[in-house]
């Protein structure tokens, strides 16, 4: 194997590695944004629902309970 061949191979491997890191970072970034948006939506839903249901609830401690988004 000639010198230039191994240099090409090394460069290709490095490029592949850098691309992979970039892609993973991008996905993490996207996931973080998605999670933040989902959390904000959940909070908004809870607040909206809370206003509607405040008169139905006997105890105020229910408003602090985590919400089950299935229902």
PDB file of C-alpha atoms in Angstrom:
ATOM      1  CA  UNK A   1       0.000   0.000   0.000  1.00  0.00           C
ATOM      2  CA  UNK A   2       1.446   3.337  -1.054  1.00  0.00           C
ATOM      3  CA  UNK A   3       1.742   6.385   1.143  1.00  0.00           C
ATOM      4  CA  UNK A   4      -0.986   8.349  -0.601  1.00  0.00           C
ATOM      5  CA  UNK A   5      -3.405   5.433  -0.256  1.00  0.00           C
ATOM      6  CA  UNK A   6      -3.052   5.275   3.509  1.00  0.00           C
ATOM      7  CA  UNK A   7      -3.333   9.059   3.736  1.00  0.00           C
ATOM      8  CA  UNK A   8      -6.564   8.927   1.728  1.00  0.00           C
ATOM      9  CA  UNK A   9      -7.887   6.198   3.957  1.00  0.00           C
ATOM     10  CA  UNK A  10      -7.029   8.142   7.107  1.00  0.00           C
ATOM     11  CA  UNK A  11      -8.667  11.263   5.722  1.00  0.00           C
ATOM     12  CA  UNK A  12     -11.801   9.336   4.793  1.00  0.00           C
ATOM     13  CA  UNK A  13     -11.986   7.770   8.238  1.00  0.00           C
ATOM     14  CA  UNK A  14     -11.528  11.138   9.921  1.00  0.00           C
ATOM     15  CA  UNK A  15     -14.219  12.716   7.746  1.00  0.00           C
ATOM     16  CA  UNK A  16     -16.589   9.867   8.503  1.00  0.00           C
ATOM     17  CA  UNK A  17     -15.901  10.197  12.219  1.00  0.00           C
ATOM     18  CA  UNK A  18     -16.421  13.963  12.240  1.00  0.00           C
ATOM     19  CA  UNK A  19     -19.621  13.634  10.238  1.00  0.00           C
ATOM     20  CA  UNK A  20     -20.907  11.033  12.664  1.00  0.00           C
ATOM     21  CA  UNK A  21     -20.175  13.248  15.665  1.00  0.00           C
ATOM     22  CA  UNK A  22     -21.886  16.171  13.958  1.00  0.00           C
ATOM     23  CA  UNK A  23     -24.923  14.082  13.125  1.00  0.00           C
ATOM     24  CA  UNK A  24     -25.194  12.759  16.668  1.00  0.00           C
ATOM     25  CA  UNK A  25     -24.848  16.247  18.099  1.00  0.00           C
ATOM     26  CA  UNK A  26     -27.549  17.470  15.725  1.00  0.00           C
ATOM     27  CA  UNK A  27     -29.881  14.698  16.821  1.00  0.00           C
ATOM     28  CA  UNK A  28     -29.252  15.441  20.485  1.00  0.00           C
ATOM     29  CA  UNK A  29     -29.926  19.101  19.807  1.00  0.00           C
ATOM     30  CA  UNK A  30     -33.186  18.255  18.030  1.00  0.00           C
ATOM     31  CA  UNK A  31     -34.251  15.877  20.788  1.00  0.00           C
ATOM     32  CA  UNK A  32     -33.530  18.510  23.438  1.00  0.00           C
ATOM     33  CA  UNK A  33     -35.613  21.088  21.576  1.00  0.00           C
ATOM     34  CA  UNK A  34     -38.409  18.568  21.059  1.00  0.00           C
ATOM     35  CA  UNK A  35     -38.383  17.673  24.766  1.00  0.00           C
ATOM     36  CA  UNK A  36     -38.464  21.323  25.783  1.00  0.00           C
ATOM     37  CA  UNK A  37     -41.384  21.966  23.442  1.00  0.00           C
ATOM     38  CA  UNK A  38     -43.244  18.885  24.696  1.00  0.00           C
ATOM     39  CA  UNK A  39     -42.701  19.979  28.292  1.00  0.00           C
ATOM     40  CA  UNK A  40     -43.962  23.483  27.527  1.00  0.00           C
ATOM     41  CA  UNK A  41     -47.054  22.050  25.844  1.00  0.00           C
ATOM     42  CA  UNK A  42     -47.706  19.754  28.791  1.00  0.00           C
ATOM     43  CA  UNK A  43     -47.429  22.672  31.225  1.00  0.00           C
ATOM     44  CA  UNK A  44     -49.778  24.764  29.092  1.00  0.00           C
ATOM     45  CA  UNK A  45     -52.267  21.896  28.971  1.00  0.00           C
ATOM     46  CA  UNK A  46     -52.122  21.428  32.717  1.00  0.00           C
ATOM     47  CA  UNK A  47     -52.624  25.130  33.374  1.00  0.00           C
ATOM     48  CA  UNK A  48     -55.530  25.279  30.966  1.00  0.00           C
ATOM     49  CA  UNK A  49     -57.112  22.154  32.378  1.00  0.00           C
ATOM     50  CA  UNK A  50     -56.425  23.353  35.923  1.00  0.00           C
ATOM     51  CA  UNK A  51     -58.385  26.571  35.405  1.00  0.00           C
ATOM     52  CA  UNK A  52     -61.340  24.587  34.126  1.00  0.00           C
ATOM     53  CA  UNK A  53     -61.238  22.013  36.902  1.00  0.00           C
ATOM     54  CA  UNK A  54     -60.316  24.159  39.889  1.00  0.00           C
ATOM     55  CA  UNK A  55     -63.910  24.319  41.048  1.00  0.00           C
ATOM     56  CA  UNK A  56     -64.240  20.520  40.750  1.00  0.00           C
ATOM     57  CA  UNK A  57     -61.298  19.745  42.989  1.00  0.00           C
ATOM     58  CA  UNK A  58     -61.822  19.626  46.721  1.00  0.00           C
ATOM     59  CA  UNK A  59     -58.183  19.716  47.751  1.00  0.00           C
ATOM     60  CA  UNK A  60     -55.601  22.147  46.312  1.00  0.00           C
ATOM     61  CA  UNK A  61     -52.846  19.524  46.513  1.00  0.00           C
ATOM     62  CA  UNK A  62     -54.186  17.866  43.360  1.00  0.00           C
ATOM     63  CA  UNK A  63     -53.041  20.745  41.183  1.00  0.00           C
ATOM     64  CA  UNK A  64     -49.424  19.958  42.060  1.00  0.00           C
ATOM     65  CA  UNK A  65     -49.672  16.312  41.059  1.00  0.00           C
ATOM     66  CA  UNK A  66     -47.890  15.122  37.914  1.00  0.00           C
ATOM     67  CA  UNK A  67     -50.190  14.773  34.959  1.00  0.00           C
ATOM     68  CA  UNK A  68     -50.924  11.515  33.210  1.00  0.00           C
ATOM     69  CA  UNK A  69     -50.961  12.514  29.542  1.00  0.00           C
ATOM     70  CA  UNK A  70     -52.666   9.264  28.497  1.00  0.00           C
ATOM     71  CA  UNK A  71     -56.087  10.590  29.576  1.00  0.00           C
TER      72      UNK A  71
END
